[in-house]
Amino acid sequence: MVVDGTTDDVAVPPVLEAGRDYPLTYREFVGMFPDDDACGGYSERLRWPGGFVCPGCGGAGAPWRQTRGRLVCPGCRHHTSVSAGTILDKTRTPLITWFEAAWQVTTAKSGLSAKTLERTLGTRYRVAWTMLQRFRVAMVRAERERLSGYVEVDETFVGGVDRGGKRGRGATKSVVAIAVEIKEPKGFGRVRMRHIPDASSTSLVPFVRDVVAQGAVIRTDGWGGYNALNDHGYMHERTVLSSSPDPAHVSMPGVHRVASLVKRWMLGTHQGSVTPEHLQSYLEEFTFRFNRRTAGNRGLVFQRLLQQAVATRPVTEADVTYGYEW
Ligand SMILES: [Zn+2]
């Protein structure tokens, strides 16, 4: 966990001010989580804030504790653990490694690739990759509230080779739908993104319905794929670009900005290695980060990610390898 030779100066646990239950610095992080037991106790508080609830019988009451984090329900004798039934389930990776990964993922400004995480933690590449993939599934859960107010929606092409692909047709690039809240008088709010098969209304309208609350004002360009939005409880404002004196980045500043940021992030942090089957999980991580870009307190983001991790159902090995079924 800790790089050789630096353990001595963090031996004294930090004293946190009353009520704060997350670390603010790496030194505090190491002090709070010296071993698996400390990580297990913290995970239990996040998963069962009101005290242990048996996943077998639903009964409450302090569990009996066995070695290696095993918990036994005093009511029905069901054996469980804090990670059973969560995305941390069925992994031989110790909790303390998960915690270290969560800390790195949430405190690195642009996140980090599996390769960088592998080097940072000294784990195998496969372990680093698996942890990142599972955390991305947990990140989705933190983003369920729908967007509202003024929302720009557009599609962009990500990855692959641009053959000047026509909209709505299959191209070598992946199509990504983007929705961004626009704040008045200026600034952007939250974002949602989805990897869609094409830019038809069959792909675009369900995306909007899933991520934007009814009553919102939706701004799009003149593309026919958005024509039906008025029928679904939205106020639809269209800017027909060919008749507008403004180029796309002026009339749709939110989606234009987010599209360029997500592409830069994939090229920079991930060296452009994002494959179509995993594109959605990267989009989820970007969304989680973007929507917390102004959070001054990274420790809270770290806590939030772990909270979602122990509240999210397991992910199969096939999901990790071949792409999660979103
Ligand atoms: Zn029970």
JSON list of N, CA, C and O in Angstrom, two decimals, residues 85-106:
[
{"chain": "A", "resi": 85, "resn": "GLY", "atom": "N", "xyz": [-22.38, -9.66, -1.87]},
{"chain": "A", "resi": 85, "resn": "GLY", "atom": "CA", "xyz": [-23.53, -9.06, -2.53]},
{"chain": "A", "resi": 85, "resn": "GLY", "atom": "C", "xyz": [-23.29, -7.65, -3.04]},
{"chain": "A", "resi": 85, "resn": "GLY", "atom": "O", "xyz": [-24.22, -6.97, -3.45]},
{"chain": "A", "resi": 86, "resn": "THR", "atom": "N", "xyz": [-22.04, -7.20, -3.01]},
{"chain": "A", "resi": 86, "resn": "THR", "atom": "CA", "xyz": [-21.72, -5.86, -3.53]},
{"chain": "A", "resi": 86, "resn": "THR", "atom": "C", "xyz": [-20.70, -6.00, -4.67]},
{"chain": "A", "resi": 86, "resn": "THR", "atom": "O", "xyz": [-20.24, -7.10, -4.96]},
{"chain": "A", "resi": 87, "resn": "ILE", "atom": "N", "xyz": [-20.30, -4.89, -5.26]},
{"chain": "A", "resi": 87, "resn": "ILE", "atom": "CA", "xyz": [-19.31, -4.99, -6.33]},
{"chain": "A", "resi": 87, "resn": "ILE", "atom": "C", "xyz": [-17.94, -5.42, -5.81]},
{"chain": "A", "resi": 87, "resn": "ILE", "atom": "O", "xyz": [-17.05, -5.74, -6.59]},
{"chain": "A", "resi": 88, "resn": "LEU", "atom": "N", "xyz": [-17.75, -5.40, -4.49]},
{"chain": "A", "resi": 88, "resn": "LEU", "atom": "CA", "xyz": [-16.47, -5.86, -3.93]},
{"chain": "A", "resi": 88, "resn": "LEU", "atom": "C", "xyz": [-16.49, -7.37, -3.69]},
{"chain": "A", "resi": 88, "resn": "LEU", "atom": "O", "xyz": [-15.53, -7.95, -3.20]},
{"chain": "A", "resi": 89, "resn": "ASP", "atom": "N", "xyz": [-17.62, -8.01, -4.04]},
{"chain": "A", "resi": 89, "resn": "ASP", "atom": "CA", "xyz": [-17.81, -9.42, -3.74]},
{"chain": "A", "resi": 89, "resn": "ASP", "atom": "C", "xyz": [-16.92, -10.32, -4.61]},
{"chain": "A", "resi": 89, "resn": "ASP", "atom": "O", "xyz": [-16.56, -9.97, -5.72]},
{"chain": "A", "resi": 90, "resn": "LYS", "atom": "N", "xyz": [-16.64, -11.52, -4.08]},
{"chain": "A", "resi": 90, "resn": "LYS", "atom": "CA", "xyz": [-15.96, -12.57, -4.83]},
{"chain": "A", "resi": 90, "resn": "LYS", "atom": "C", "xyz": [-14.69, -12.09, -5.52]},
{"chain": "A", "resi": 90, "resn": "LYS", "atom": "O", "xyz": [-14.47, -12.28, -6.71]},
{"chain": "A", "resi": 91, "resn": "THR", "atom": "N", "xyz": [-13.88, -11.43, -4.77]},
{"chain": "A", "resi": 91, "resn": "THR", "atom": "CA", "xyz": [-12.60, -11.00, -5.28]},
{"chain": "A", "resi": 91, "resn": "THR", "atom": "C", "xyz": [-11.57, -11.35, -4.22]},
{"chain": "A", "resi": 91, "resn": "THR", "atom": "O", "xyz": [-11.86, -11.29, -3.03]},
{"chain": "A", "resi": 92, "resn": "ARG", "atom": "N", "xyz": [-10.41, -11.73, -4.68]},
{"chain": "A", "resi": 92, "resn": "ARG", "atom": "CA", "xyz": [-9.36, -12.05, -3.70]},
{"chain": "A", "resi": 92, "resn": "ARG", "atom": "C", "xyz": [-8.56, -10.80, -3.34]},
{"chain": "A", "resi": 92, "resn": "ARG", "atom": "O", "xyz": [-7.63, -10.85, -2.59]},
{"chain": "A", "resi": 93, "resn": "THR", "atom": "N", "xyz": [-8.95, -9.68, -3.95]},
{"chain": "A", "resi": 93, "resn": "THR", "atom": "CA", "xyz": [-8.25, -8.44, -3.67]},
{"chain": "A", "resi": 93, "resn": "THR", "atom": "C", "xyz": [-8.63, -7.97, -2.26]},
{"chain": "A", "resi": 93, "resn": "THR", "atom": "O", "xyz": [-9.81, -7.83, -1.96]},
{"chain": "A", "resi": 94, "resn": "PRO", "atom": "N", "xyz": [-7.64, -7.74, -1.39]},
{"chain": "A", "resi": 94, "resn": "PRO", "atom": "CA", "xyz": [-7.97, -7.30, -0.03]},
{"chain": "A", "resi": 94, "resn": "PRO", "atom": "C", "xyz": [-8.69, -5.94, -0.03]},
{"chain": "A", "resi": 94, "resn": "PRO", "atom": "O", "xyz": [-8.46, -5.12, -0.92]},
{"chain": "A", "resi": 95, "resn": "LEU", "atom": "N", "xyz": [-9.53, -5.75, 0.97]},
{"chain": "A", "resi": 95, "resn": "LEU", "atom": "CA", "xyz": [-10.26, -4.49, 1.08]},
{"chain": "A", "resi": 95, "resn": "LEU", "atom": "C", "xyz": [-9.33, -3.28, 1.05]},
{"chain": "A", "resi": 95, "resn": "LEU", "atom": "O", "xyz": [-9.64, -2.25, 0.46]},
{"chain": "A", "resi": 96, "resn": "ILE", "atom": "N", "xyz": [-8.18, -3.41, 1.68]},
{"chain": "A", "resi": 96, "resn": "ILE", "atom": "CA", "xyz": [-7.28, -2.27, 1.78]},
{"chain": "A", "resi": 96, "resn": "ILE", "atom": "C", "xyz": [-6.79, -1.86, 0.38]},
{"chain": "A", "resi": 96, "resn": "ILE", "atom": "O", "xyz": [-6.57, -0.67, 0.11]},
{"chain": "A", "resi": 97, "resn": "THR", "atom": "N", "xyz": [-6.70, -2.82, -0.52]},
{"chain": "A", "resi": 97, "resn": "THR", "atom": "CA", "xyz": [-6.31, -2.49, -1.90]},
{"chain": "A", "resi": 97, "resn": "THR", "atom": "C", "xyz": [-7.44, -1.76, -2.62]},
{"chain": "A", "resi": 97, "resn": "THR", "atom": "O", "xyz": [-7.22, -0.81, -3.38]},
{"chain": "A", "resi": 98, "resn": "TRP", "atom": "N", "xyz": [-8.66, -2.20, -2.39]},
{"chain": "A", "resi": 98, "resn": "TRP", "atom": "CA", "xyz": [-9.83, -1.49, -2.94]},
{"chain": "A", "resi": 98, "resn": "TRP", "atom": "C", "xyz": [-9.85, -0.04, -2.45]},
{"chain": "A", "resi": 98, "resn": "TRP", "atom": "O", "xyz": [-10.15, 0.88, -3.20]},
{"chain": "A", "resi": 99, "resn": "PHE", "atom": "N", "xyz": [-9.58, 0.11, -1.16]},
{"chain": "A", "resi": 99, "resn": "PHE", "atom": "CA", "xyz": [-9.60, 1.46, -0.59]},
{"chain": "A", "resi": 99, "resn": "PHE", "atom": "C", "xyz": [-8.53, 2.34, -1.22]},
{"chain": "A", "resi": 99, "resn": "PHE", "atom": "O", "xyz": [-8.77, 3.49, -1.56]},
{"chain": "A", "resi": 100, "resn": "GLU", "atom": "N", "xyz": [-7.35, 1.78, -1.36]},
{"chain": "A", "resi": 100, "resn": "GLU", "atom": "CA", "xyz": [-6.25, 2.53, -1.96]},
{"chain": "A", "resi": 100, "resn": "GLU", "atom": "C", "xyz": [-6.62, 2.93, -3.39]},
{"chain": "A", "resi": 100, "resn": "GLU", "atom": "O", "xyz": [-6.38, 4.07, -3.82]},
{"chain": "A", "resi": 101, "resn": "ALA", "atom": "N", "xyz": [-7.23, 1.99, -4.11]},
{"chain": "A", "resi": 101, "resn": "ALA", "atom": "CA", "xyz": [-7.63, 2.29, -5.49]},
{"chain": "A", "resi": 101, "resn": "ALA", "atom": "C", "xyz": [-8.69, 3.38, -5.52]},
{"chain": "A", "resi": 101, "resn": "ALA", "atom": "O", "xyz": [-8.62, 4.31, -6.33]},
{"chain": "A", "resi": 102, "resn": "ALA", "atom": "N", "xyz": [-9.67, 3.29, -4.60]},
{"chain": "A", "resi": 102, "resn": "ALA", "atom": "CA", "xyz": [-10.73, 4.31, -4.55]},
{"chain": "A", "resi": 102, "resn": "ALA", "atom": "C", "xyz": [-10.12, 5.68, -4.26]},
{"chain": "A", "resi": 102, "resn": "ALA", "atom": "O", "xyz": [-10.53, 6.69, -4.83]},
{"chain": "A", "resi": 103, "resn": "TRP", "atom": "N", "xyz": [-9.13, 5.71, -3.39]},
{"chain": "A", "resi": 103, "resn": "TRP", "atom": "CA", "xyz": [-8.48, 6.97, -3.06]},
{"chain": "A", "resi": 103, "resn": "TRP", "atom": "C", "xyz": [-7.76, 7.54, -4.28]},
{"chain": "A", "resi": 103, "resn": "TRP", "atom": "O", "xyz": [-7.90, 8.72, -4.61]},
{"chain": "A", "resi": 104, "resn": "GLN", "atom": "N", "xyz": [-7.02, 6.69, -4.97]},
{"chain": "A", "resi": 104, "resn": "GLN", "atom": "CA", "xyz": [-6.29, 7.15, -6.16]},
{"chain": "A", "resi": 104, "resn": "GLN", "atom": "C", "xyz": [-7.26, 7.65, -7.23]},
{"chain": "A", "resi": 104, "resn": "GLN", "atom": "O", "xyz": [-7.03, 8.69, -7.86]},
{"chain": "A", "resi": 105, "resn": "VAL", "atom": "N", "xyz": [-8.32, 6.88, -7.44]},
{"chain": "A", "resi": 105, "resn": "VAL", "atom": "CA", "xyz": [-9.29, 7.21, -8.50]},
{"chain": "A", "resi": 105, "resn": "VAL", "atom": "C", "xyz": [-9.97, 8.56, -8.23]},
{"chain": "A", "resi": 105, "resn": "VAL", "atom": "O", "xyz": [-10.19, 9.34, -9.14]},
{"chain": "A", "resi": 106, "resn": "THR", "atom": "N", "xyz": [-10.29, 8.81, -6.97]},
{"chain": "A", "resi": 106, "resn": "THR", "atom": "CA", "xyz": [-11.05, 10.02, -6.68]},
{"chain": "A", "resi": 106, "resn": "THR", "atom": "C", "xyz": [-10.17, 11.24, -6.43]},
{"chain": "A", "resi": 106, "resn": "THR", "atom": "O", "xyz": [-10.64, 12.36, -6.51]}
]
